[in-house]
Amino acid sequence: MNENILEIRHLSKTFGTHAVLKDVDFTVRKGDVTSIIGASGSGKSTLLRCINLLETLTTGEILFHGESVTGGKLNQSAYRARVGMVFQSFNLFNNLSVLENCVIGQRKVSRVPKEEARKRALYYLKKVGMLPYINARPAQISGGQKQRVAIARALAMEPEVLLFDEPTSALDPEMVGEVLDVMKSLASERMTMLVVTHEMAFARDVSTHVVYMADGVIAEEGPPSQVLVNPEDTRTREFLKRFLAQD
Amino acid sequence: MVEQLFTDIGSIWAKYGTVYLTGILNTLILATVSTLIGCVIGFICGILQTIPCLPGDLWVKRALLRLLRGIIRVYVEVFRGTPMILQAVFIYYGMPYFFGVSFRDIWTVSILVVSINTGAYMAESVRGGIMSIDAGQFEGARAIGMNHFQTMLYIVLPQTLRNIMPQIGNNYIINVKDTSVMFIIGFQDFFAVHKMVSGAVFKYFPSAFLEMGGYLCLTLLASFLLRRLEKRMEGKGNYELVNEDQLVMTAGTYKFTGEAPYEEKSRDYQGEKP
Ligand SMILES: Nc1ncnc2c1ncn2[C@@H]1O[C@H](COP(=O)(O)OP(=O)(O)OP(=O)(O)O)[C@@H](O)[C@H]1O
Ligand SMILES: [Mg+2]
């Protein structure tokens, strides 16, 4: 049942005169774990932010289950609630406890009853291993823990797709593993995910799809075995060579 | 002589003590109520001023937003840029000219004037407070589907409130002192009592001495209480780790929507694992 959840059609995004995304087209199917790789400034973050409507598209459209989310028919808030986002800088709500962070969206956006929202939040916090810290405030926990809470917060909205923008890039090396483990377990449960990452091991071992972006276009996409091992595009080859040389 | 001073104060207090206390009470009520209303005005102006103007919005919305910002701007400049004592006179004696009614109730006018004045200062504090909140807080809220109003109410304003508590405290203390200008329209505050009593007994210094001490006590007390409040708003410095066993979350107890969503997905996923 490979139904299309998200279809990005002819998406372009310009900041002033700077064309950051140029006619990007791709599709996310249910259960796909897509890794988006590419050089800094190639537009990966901008692509994710467009998908979550944090940026307004210059042209093009995004279809969610075949329905346009930019045409105004679909309620944008409802759409955002169905598409979760995990940021590089966590963006946990500083005025709320760990538990409240995972409850507030359910209560105010999805109108889940109080007790149910609490249970759901606890369930996902347990899943990411943050149950002991439910009373802590974001300022009181480590980066890796913050990111795991941010994942639980996104999951608590029960989204159909989760977008990750370099979820481990702001973390100390020793904390990267705990966040990747959570993401791996989500992948193994067939959560649909779209992950911008510089973790080549994650892209290679966990994802079902790899998208290589260069200068605002998708230069190459396909299964990891193809894109990462036998890339057709010369830019991909160059990128991987440079990247693997760094490791 | 210093002894003379204290006997004078003693005799004034014996005769007019309750009048002074009523004055203090009136001052505190006026300052407190007006500061609270002023904060509400400030927060409303702050929210309205920071409604984002998106490129895709209709021109009507953009025009309205611009108009709204203009009005708030004028309000802030006018009430921040003129003396409160004049504002009081202006509103109190101006009403009959513009609306054909005059305020009978001196309390209403006084609260109105001080609130509007405080609101003008608070509007700027709140705007600054909102601007100082990290953009990530807005994005985190928008990413889970909150609209501008919800984002403000549940995420941004609580943080703003905590950040601008010192400014609110400042305004409160200024109001405790500066409500004294409301004597101009006949409000019976602490300072008005001084004018009345010293006029009656012809002893200016003892009463002024009492007033100085009284105001200083009030503001010191306010200062102390505000710090306590700030401390409490910071929240606890530590947190308790929760033992998993104490939670109702044992396997199978979560009945929400029946089951966990992506485990369900995994069941009907028919593709193969890589
Ligand atoms: N708000 C903005 N205004 C103007 N230019 C922007 C804005 N956001 C991004 N850009 C530009 O768009 C380009 C792509 O940025 P983006 O953040 O999408 O890159 P990226 O692929 O995520 O890079 P990185 O790997 O460093 O995160 C950059 O050149 C950046 O300067
Ligand atoms: Mg980026």
Coordinates of C-alpha atoms and ligand atoms in Angstrom, one line a residue:
Chain A
M1 CA 0.0 0.0 0.0
N2 CA 2.4 2.6 -1.2
E3 CA 0.1 5.6 -1.1
N4 CA 1.5 9.0 -1.6
I5 CA 1.3 11.2 1.5
L6 CA 3.2 14.2 0.2
E7 CA 3.7 15.4 -3.4
I8 CA 5.9 18.4 -4.0
R9 CA 5.2 19.8 -7.4
H10 CA 7.3 22.4 -9.2
L11 CA 8.3 24.0 -5.9
S12 CA 10.4 27.2 -6.3
K13 CA 11.5 29.5 -3.5
T14 CA 13.3 32.8 -4.0
F15 CA 14.5 35.1 -1.3
G16 CA 14.7 38.5 -3.0
T17 CA 16.6 37.7 -6.2
H18 CA 18.2 34.6 -4.8
A19 CA 16.6 31.4 -6.2
V20 CA 17.1 28.9 -3.4
L21 CA 14.9 26.2 -4.7
K22 CA 14.3 25.7 -8.4
D23 CA 11.4 23.6 -9.6
V24 CA 11.8 20.8 -7.1
D25 CA 9.6 17.8 -7.6
F26 CA 9.3 14.8 -5.4
T27 CA 7.0 12.4 -3.6
V28 CA 6.9 11.0 -0.2
R29 CA 5.1 7.7 0.1
K30 CA 3.8 6.1 3.3
G31 CA 6.5 4.4 5.2
D32 CA 9.3 6.0 3.3
V33 CA 12.4 7.1 5.2
T34 CA 13.9 9.7 3.0
S35 CA 17.3 11.2 3.7
I36 CA 18.1 14.5 2.1
I37 CA 21.8 15.2 1.7
G38 CA 23.7 17.9 0.0
A39 CA 26.2 20.7 0.5
S40 CA 25.6 23.6 2.9
G41 CA 23.4 26.2 1.2
S42 CA 21.9 23.8 -1.3
G43 CA 18.4 24.5 0.1
K44 CA 17.7 21.4 2.2
S45 CA 16.4 23.4 5.2
T46 CA 14.4 25.7 3.0
L47 CA 12.8 22.7 1.4
L48 CA 11.7 21.3 4.7
R49 CA 10.5 24.6 5.9
C50 CA 8.5 25.0 2.7
I51 CA 6.9 21.6 3.2
N52 CA 5.8 22.6 6.8
L53 CA 4.7 26.0 5.4
L54 CA 7.1 27.9 7.6
E55 CA 8.1 29.6 4.4
T56 CA 5.7 30.7 1.8
L57 CA 6.3 29.1 -1.6
T58 CA 7.2 31.3 -4.4
T59 CA 5.7 29.0 -7.0
G60 CA 4.5 25.4 -7.1
E61 CA 2.3 23.4 -4.8
I62 CA 2.3 20.8 -2.1
L63 CA -0.3 18.0 -2.1
F64 CA -1.1 16.2 1.1
H65 CA -3.0 13.0 0.3
G66 CA -3.6 14.5 -3.2
E67 CA -5.1 17.7 -1.8
S68 CA -3.3 21.1 -2.2
V69 CA -2.3 22.6 1.1
T70 CA -1.2 25.9 -0.4
G71 CA -4.4 26.6 -2.3
G72 CA -6.2 27.4 0.9
K73 CA -8.7 24.6 0.8
L74 CA -7.0 22.6 3.6
N75 CA -6.7 24.3 6.9
Q76 CA -3.0 25.1 7.3
S77 CA -3.0 24.6 11.1
A78 CA -4.6 21.2 10.7
Y79 CA -2.1 20.3 8.0
R80 CA 0.9 21.4 10.2
A81 CA -0.5 19.3 13.0
R82 CA -0.4 16.3 10.6
V83 CA 3.2 17.0 9.6
G84 CA 5.6 17.0 12.5
M85 CA 8.8 18.9 12.5
V86 CA 12.0 18.4 14.5
F87 CA 14.4 21.3 14.4
Q88 CA 18.2 21.4 14.7
S89 CA 17.9 23.8 17.6
F90 CA 15.1 21.8 19.4
N91 CA 12.8 24.8 19.8
L92 CA 11.2 23.3 23.0
F93 CA 8.9 25.7 24.7
N94 CA 11.0 27.2 27.5
N95 CA 8.1 28.2 29.7
L96 CA 6.7 24.6 29.9
S97 CA 7.8 21.4 31.5
V98 CA 8.8 18.4 29.4
L99 CA 5.4 16.9 29.8
E100 CA 3.6 20.1 29.1
N101 CA 5.6 20.5 25.9
C102 CA 4.1 17.3 24.7
V103 CA 0.6 18.1 25.9
I104 CA 0.0 21.6 24.7
G105 CA -0.3 21.0 21.0
Q106 CA -2.7 18.1 21.5
R107 CA -4.9 20.2 23.8
K108 CA -5.0 23.4 21.9
V109 CA -4.6 22.3 18.3
S110 CA -6.1 18.8 18.1
R111 CA -8.5 19.4 21.1
V112 CA -7.6 16.0 22.7
P113 CA -9.2 15.6 26.1
K114 CA -6.9 16.4 29.0
E115 CA -6.4 12.9 30.4
E116 CA -5.9 11.3 27.1
A117 CA -3.4 14.0 26.0
R118 CA -1.4 13.3 29.1
K119 CA -1.4 9.6 28.6
R120 CA -0.4 10.0 25.0
A121 CA 2.4 12.4 25.9
L122 CA 3.7 9.9 28.6
Y123 CA 3.5 7.1 26.1
Y124 CA 5.7 8.9 23.6
L125 CA 8.0 10.3 26.3
K126 CA 8.5 6.8 27.4
K127 CA 9.3 5.7 23.9
V128 CA 12.1 8.2 23.6
G129 CA 13.3 7.4 27.1
M130 CA 12.4 10.7 28.7
L131 CA 9.8 9.5 31.1
P132 CA 11.9 10.2 34.3
Y133 CA 12.3 13.9 33.2
I134 CA 8.7 14.9 32.7
N135 CA 8.8 17.6 35.4
A136 CA 12.1 19.1 34.2
R137 CA 12.2 22.3 32.2
P138 CA 14.0 22.5 28.8
A139 CA 16.8 24.6 30.4
Q140 CA 17.5 21.8 32.8
I141 CA 18.2 18.9 30.4
S142 CA 21.0 18.1 28.0
G143 CA 20.9 18.7 24.2
G144 CA 20.3 15.1 23.4
Q145 CA 17.5 14.9 25.9
K146 CA 16.0 18.1 24.5
Q147 CA 16.0 16.6 21.0
R148 CA 14.4 13.4 22.3
V149 CA 11.6 15.5 23.9
A150 CA 11.2 17.5 20.7
I151 CA 10.7 14.2 18.9
A152 CA 8.2 13.1 21.5
R153 CA 6.4 16.4 21.2
A154 CA 6.1 15.9 17.4
L155 CA 5.0 12.3 17.8
A156 CA 2.4 13.2 20.4
M157 CA 0.5 15.1 17.6
E158 CA 0.4 11.7 15.9
P159 CA 1.6 13.1 12.6
E160 CA 1.6 11.1 9.3
V161 CA 5.0 12.5 8.4
L162 CA 7.9 13.7 10.5
L163 CA 10.4 16.2 9.1
F164 CA 13.8 16.4 10.7
D165 CA 16.2 19.2 10.0
E166 CA 19.7 18.1 10.9
P167 CA 18.4 16.8 14.3
T168 CA 21.9 15.9 15.5
S169 CA 24.0 18.7 14.2
A170 CA 23.7 20.9 17.3
L171 CA 24.6 18.0 19.6
D172 CA 27.8 17.0 21.3
P173 CA 29.2 13.9 19.7
E174 CA 28.4 11.7 22.7
M175 CA 24.7 12.6 22.4
V176 CA 24.3 12.0 18.7
G177 CA 23.8 8.3 19.3
E178 CA 20.8 8.5 21.6
V179 CA 18.9 10.6 19.1
L180 CA 19.8 8.5 16.2
D181 CA 18.7 5.4 18.1
V182 CA 15.2 6.9 18.6
M183 CA 15.0 7.8 14.9
K184 CA 16.1 4.3 13.9
S185 CA 13.4 2.7 16.1
L186 CA 10.8 5.0 14.5
A187 CA 12.1 4.0 11.1
S188 CA 11.8 0.3 12.0
E189 CA 8.2 0.9 12.9
R190 CA 7.7 2.4 9.4
M191 CA 7.1 6.0 10.5
T192 CA 7.2 8.1 7.4
M193 CA 10.2 10.4 7.8
L194 CA 12.0 13.1 5.8
V195 CA 15.4 13.7 7.3
V196 CA 18.0 16.3 6.3
T197 CA 21.2 14.9 7.6
H198 CA 24.9 14.8 7.4
E199 CA 25.0 11.4 9.1
M200 CA 25.9 9.3 6.1
A201 CA 25.7 6.1 8.1
F202 CA 22.1 6.9 8.9
A203 CA 21.3 7.7 5.3
R204 CA 23.0 4.5 4.1
D205 CA 21.6 2.1 6.8
V206 CA 18.3 3.4 7.8
S207 CA 16.7 5.3 4.9
T208 CA 14.8 3.7 2.1
H209 CA 15.4 6.7 -0.1
V210 CA 18.2 9.2 -0.5
V211 CA 17.8 12.6 -2.2
Y212 CA 20.9 14.5 -3.1
M213 CA 20.4 18.3 -3.5
A214 CA 22.7 20.7 -5.2
D215 CA 22.1 24.4 -5.8
G216 CA 18.4 24.2 -5.2
V217 CA 17.6 21.2 -7.4
I218 CA 17.4 17.5 -6.8
A219 CA 20.4 16.3 -8.6
E220 CA 19.9 12.7 -7.9
E221 CA 17.5 10.4 -5.9
G222 CA 17.0 6.8 -5.4
P223 CA 17.6 4.0 -3.0
P224 CA 20.8 4.4 -0.8
S225 CA 22.5 1.6 -2.5
Q226 CA 22.3 3.5 -5.7
V227 CA 22.8 7.2 -4.7
L228 CA 25.4 6.6 -2.1
V229 CA 27.3 3.7 -3.6
N230 CA 27.0 4.1 -7.4
P231 CA 26.0 7.7 -8.0
E232 CA 25.3 8.7 -11.5
D233 CA 25.6 12.5 -11.1
T234 CA 29.1 13.9 -11.0
R235 CA 28.1 16.4 -8.3
T236 CA 26.9 13.6 -6.0
R237 CA 30.2 11.8 -6.6
E238 CA 32.2 14.9 -5.7
F239 CA 30.1 15.5 -2.6
L240 CA 30.4 12.0 -1.3
K241 CA 34.1 11.9 -2.0
R242 CA 34.6 15.1 0.0
F243 CA 32.3 14.0 2.7
L244 CA 33.8 10.6 3.2
A245 CA 37.3 12.1 3.1
Q246 CA 36.3 14.1 6.2
D247 CA 35.2 11.1 8.2
Chain B
M1 CA 14.1 70.8 67.7
V2 CA 13.9 67.1 66.9
E3 CA 11.7 66.3 69.9
Q4 CA 9.3 69.1 68.7
L5 CA 9.1 67.3 65.3
F6 CA 8.1 64.1 66.9
T7 CA 5.5 65.6 69.2
D8 CA 4.0 67.4 66.2
I9 CA 3.9 64.2 64.2
G10 CA 2.4 62.5 67.2
S11 CA -0.3 65.0 67.5
I12 CA -1.1 65.1 63.8
W13 CA -1.2 61.3 63.7
A14 CA -3.5 61.2 66.8
K15 CA -6.0 63.4 65.1
Y16 CA -5.6 62.4 61.4
G17 CA -4.1 58.9 61.5
T18 CA -7.1 57.2 60.0
V19 CA -7.3 59.9 57.2
Y20 CA -3.6 59.2 56.4
L21 CA -4.4 55.4 56.4
T22 CA -7.3 55.9 54.1
G23 CA -5.1 58.0 51.8
I24 CA -2.5 55.1 51.7
L25 CA -5.3 52.7 51.0
N26 CA -6.6 54.8 48.1
T27 CA -3.1 55.2 46.7
L28 CA -2.5 51.5 46.8
I29 CA -5.8 50.6 45.2
L30 CA -5.4 53.2 42.4
A31 CA -1.8 52.2 41.7
T32 CA -2.5 48.4 41.8
V33 CA -5.6 48.4 39.8
S34 CA -4.2 50.8 37.2
T35 CA -1.0 48.9 36.8
L36 CA -2.9 45.7 36.2
I37 CA -5.2 47.3 33.7
G38 CA -2.2 49.1 32.1
C39 CA -0.4 45.7 31.7
V40 CA -3.5 44.3 30.0
I41 CA -3.6 47.3 27.7
G42 CA 0.2 46.9 27.1
F43 CA -0.1 43.2 26.3
I44 CA -3.1 43.7 23.9
C45 CA -1.1 46.4 22.1
G46 CA 1.9 44.1 22.1
I47 CA 0.0 41.3 20.5
L48 CA -1.7 43.5 17.9
Q49 CA 1.6 45.2 17.0
T50 CA 3.4 41.9 16.3
I51 CA 0.7 40.2 14.1
P52 CA 2.9 39.1 11.2
C53 CA 2.3 40.6 7.9
L54 CA 2.8 37.9 5.3
P55 CA 3.5 38.6 1.6
G56 CA 0.6 36.4 0.6
D57 CA -1.9 38.3 2.7
L58 CA -4.7 40.4 1.2
W59 CA -4.1 44.1 0.9
V60 CA -7.1 44.7 3.2
K61 CA -5.4 42.8 6.0
R62 CA -2.2 44.6 5.4
A63 CA -3.8 48.0 5.3
L64 CA -5.7 47.2 8.5
L65 CA -2.6 46.0 10.2
R66 CA -0.7 49.1 9.2
L67 CA -3.6 51.3 10.4
L68 CA -3.6 49.4 13.7
R69 CA 0.1 49.9 14.2
G70 CA -0.2 53.6 13.4
I71 CA -3.0 54.0 16.0
I72 CA -1.0 52.3 18.7
R73 CA 2.1 54.3 17.8
V74 CA 0.1 57.6 18.2
Y75 CA -1.3 56.4 21.5
V76 CA 2.1 55.5 22.9
E77 CA 3.7 58.7 21.8
V78 CA 0.9 61.0 23.1
F79 CA 0.6 59.4 26.5
R80 CA 4.3 58.8 27.0
G81 CA 5.1 62.3 25.8
T82 CA 2.8 64.4 28.0
P83 CA 2.7 64.8 31.8
M84 CA 0.1 62.6 33.6
I85 CA -1.1 65.6 35.6
L86 CA -2.1 67.3 32.4
Q87 CA -3.7 64.1 31.0
A88 CA -5.8 64.0 34.1
V89 CA -6.9 67.6 33.7
F90 CA -7.4 67.1 30.0
I91 CA -9.7 64.1 30.3
Y92 CA -11.5 65.2 33.4
Y93 CA -12.4 68.7 32.1
G94 CA -12.4 67.8 28.4
M95 CA -15.1 65.2 28.6
P96 CA -18.0 67.6 28.8
Y97 CA -16.8 69.3 25.6
F98 CA -16.4 66.2 23.5
F99 CA -19.0 63.8 24.9
G100 CA -21.4 66.1 26.6
V101 CA -21.0 64.2 29.8
S102 CA -18.7 64.7 32.8
F103 CA -17.4 62.0 35.0
R104 CA -19.1 62.1 38.3
D105 CA -16.9 59.4 39.8
I106 CA -13.4 60.6 40.5
W107 CA -12.3 57.0 40.9
T108 CA -13.3 56.1 37.3
V109 CA -11.4 59.0 35.9
S110 CA -8.3 58.4 38.0
I111 CA -8.1 54.7 37.1
L112 CA -8.7 55.6 33.5
V113 CA -5.9 58.1 33.3
V114 CA -3.3 56.1 35.2
S115 CA -4.2 52.9 33.3
I116 CA -4.0 54.5 29.9
N117 CA -0.7 56.2 30.9
T118 CA 0.8 52.9 32.2
G119 CA -0.5 51.1 29.1
A120 CA 1.5 53.4 26.9
Y121 CA 4.7 52.5 28.7
M122 CA 3.8 48.8 28.9
A123 CA 3.0 48.6 25.2
E124 CA 6.6 49.4 24.4
S125 CA 7.9 47.0 27.1
V126 CA 5.8 44.2 25.8
R127 CA 6.8 44.9 22.2
G128 CA 10.5 44.7 23.2
G129 CA 9.8 41.6 25.3
I130 CA 8.2 39.8 22.4
M131 CA 11.0 40.8 20.0
S132 CA 13.5 39.4 22.4
I133 CA 11.9 35.9 22.4
D134 CA 13.9 33.5 20.2
A135 CA 12.3 33.0 16.7
G136 CA 12.5 29.2 17.4
Q137 CA 9.8 29.5 20.0
F138 CA 7.4 30.8 17.3
E139 CA 8.5 28.2 14.8
G140 CA 8.1 25.4 17.3
A141 CA 4.6 26.5 18.0
R142 CA 3.7 27.0 14.4
A143 CA 5.1 23.7 13.4
I144 CA 2.6 21.9 15.7
G145 CA -0.2 23.9 14.2
M146 CA -0.8 26.7 16.6
N147 CA -2.1 29.9 15.1
H148 CA -0.7 33.4 16.0
F149 CA -3.1 33.9 18.9
Q150 CA -2.4 30.5 20.5
T151 CA 1.3 30.9 20.0
M152 CA 1.2 34.3 21.8
L153 CA -1.1 33.2 24.6
Y154 CA 0.5 29.9 25.5
I155 CA 4.1 30.2 24.5
V156 CA 5.4 33.8 23.9
L157 CA 3.5 35.9 26.4
P158 CA 4.2 33.8 29.4
Q159 CA 7.9 34.1 28.6
T160 CA 7.5 37.8 27.8
L161 CA 5.7 38.4 31.1
R162 CA 8.6 36.8 33.0
N163 CA 11.2 38.8 31.1
I164 CA 9.5 42.1 31.6
M165 CA 8.6 41.6 35.3
P166 CA 11.3 44.1 36.3
Q167 CA 9.7 46.7 34.0
I168 CA 6.2 46.0 35.4
G169 CA 7.6 46.4 38.9
N170 CA 9.2 49.6 37.9
N171 CA 5.9 50.9 36.6
Y172 CA 4.1 49.8 39.7
I173 CA 6.5 51.7 41.9
I174 CA 6.3 54.8 39.7
N175 CA 2.5 54.6 39.9
V176 CA 2.6 54.4 43.7
K177 CA 4.4 57.6 43.8
D178 CA 3.0 59.4 40.7
T179 CA -0.7 58.8 41.5
S180 CA -0.1 61.7 43.8
V181 CA -0.6 64.0 40.9
M182 CA -4.3 63.0 40.8
F183 CA -5.0 65.4 43.6
I184 CA -5.3 67.9 40.7
I185 CA -8.8 66.5 40.0
G186 CA -9.6 65.9 43.6
F187 CA -8.6 62.3 44.1
Q188 CA -8.1 61.6 47.8
D189 CA -4.8 59.8 47.8
F190 CA -2.0 59.8 50.4
F191 CA -0.5 63.0 49.1
A192 CA -3.9 64.8 48.9
V193 CA -4.2 64.0 52.7
H194 CA -1.0 65.9 53.2
K195 CA -2.3 69.0 51.5
M196 CA -5.5 68.8 53.4
V197 CA -4.0 68.2 56.9
S198 CA -1.1 70.6 56.6
G199 CA -3.5 73.3 55.4
A200 CA -5.7 72.6 58.4
V201 CA -3.0 72.6 61.1
F202 CA -0.5 74.9 59.4
K203 CA 2.3 72.4 60.1
Y204 CA 3.9 71.5 56.8
F205 CA 7.1 69.8 57.7
P206 CA 5.8 67.1 60.2
S207 CA 3.2 66.0 57.7
A208 CA 5.7 66.0 54.8
F209 CA 8.0 63.9 57.0
L210 CA 5.3 61.4 57.6
E211 CA 4.5 61.4 53.9
M212 CA 8.1 60.8 52.9
G213 CA 8.4 57.9 55.3
G214 CA 5.1 56.5 54.2
Y215 CA 5.9 56.5 50.5
L216 CA 9.3 55.1 51.1
C217 CA 7.8 52.2 53.1
L218 CA 5.2 51.5 50.5
T219 CA 7.7 51.4 47.6
L220 CA 10.2 49.3 49.6
L221 CA 7.5 46.8 50.5
A222 CA 6.4 46.8 46.8
S223 CA 10.0 46.2 45.7
F224 CA 10.4 43.3 48.1
L225 CA 7.1 41.7 47.1
L226 CA 7.9 42.0 43.4
R227 CA 11.2 40.3 43.9
R228 CA 9.5 37.5 45.7
L229 CA 7.0 37.2 42.8
E230 CA 9.8 37.1 40.2
K231 CA 11.5 34.3 42.1
R232 CA 8.3 32.3 42.2
M233 CA 7.8 32.8 38.5
E234 CA 11.3 31.5 37.8
G235 CA 10.0 28.1 38.8
K236 CA 11.9 25.5 40.8
G237 CA 15.6 25.3 40.4
N238 CA 15.5 21.5 40.4
Y239 CA 13.1 18.8 39.4
E240 CA 12.1 15.4 40.7
L241 CA 13.0 12.4 38.6
V242 CA 9.9 10.3 38.2
N243 CA 10.1 6.7 38.9
E244 CA 8.5 4.8 36.0
D245 CA 6.7 2.4 38.2
Q246 CA 4.6 5.1 39.8
L247 CA 3.0 5.9 36.5
V248 CA -0.2 4.4 35.2
M249 CA 1.6 3.7 32.0
T250 CA 2.1 0.0 32.2
A251 CA 1.8 -1.9 28.9
G252 CA -1.7 -2.0 27.5
T253 CA -3.2 0.8 29.6
Y254 CA -2.9 3.4 26.9
K255 CA -6.3 3.3 25.2
F256 CA -6.0 6.5 23.4
T257 CA -7.4 6.3 19.8
G258 CA -7.1 2.6 20.4
E259 CA -3.5 2.1 19.5
A260 CA -0.2 3.8 18.7
P261 CA -0.4 5.2 15.2
Y262 CA 2.7 4.2 13.5
E263 CA 2.6 0.7 14.9
E264 CA -0.7 0.4 13.1
K265 CA 1.0 1.7 9.9
S266 CA 3.6 -0.9 10.2
R267 CA 0.9 -3.5 10.0
D268 CA -0.5 -2.5 6.7
Y269 CA 2.8 -1.5 5.2
Q270 CA 3.5 -4.0 2.5
G271 CA 6.8 -2.8 1.1
E272 CA 9.9 -4.7 2.1
K273 CA 12.5 -3.5 4.5
P274 CA 15.8 -2.5 3.0
Ligands
LIG1 N1 15.3 33.8 5.3 C1 16.2 33.8 4.3 N2 16.4 34.9 3.7 C2 17.4 35.0 2.7 N3 18.1 33.9 2.3 C3 17.9 32.8 2.9 C4 16.9 32.6 4.0 N4 16.9 31.4 4.4 C5 17.9 30.7 3.7 N5 18.4 31.6 2.8 C6 19.5 31.2 1.8 O1 19.0 30.1 1.1 C7 20.1 29.2 0.9 C8 19.8 27.8 1.3 O2 19.7 27.8 2.7 P1 19.3 26.5 3.5 O3 19.3 26.8 4.9 O4 18.1 25.9 2.9 O5 20.6 25.6 3.2 P2 20.9 24.1 3.7 O6 21.0 23.2 2.6 O7 20.0 23.8 4.8 O8 22.4 24.4 4.3 P3 23.0 23.8 5.7 O9 23.5 22.4 5.4 O10 24.1 24.7 6.0 O11 21.9 23.8 6.7 C9 21.3 29.8 1.6 O12 22.2 30.4 0.6 C10 20.8 30.9 2.4 O13 21.6 32.0 2.5
MG2 MG 20.1 23.6 6.9

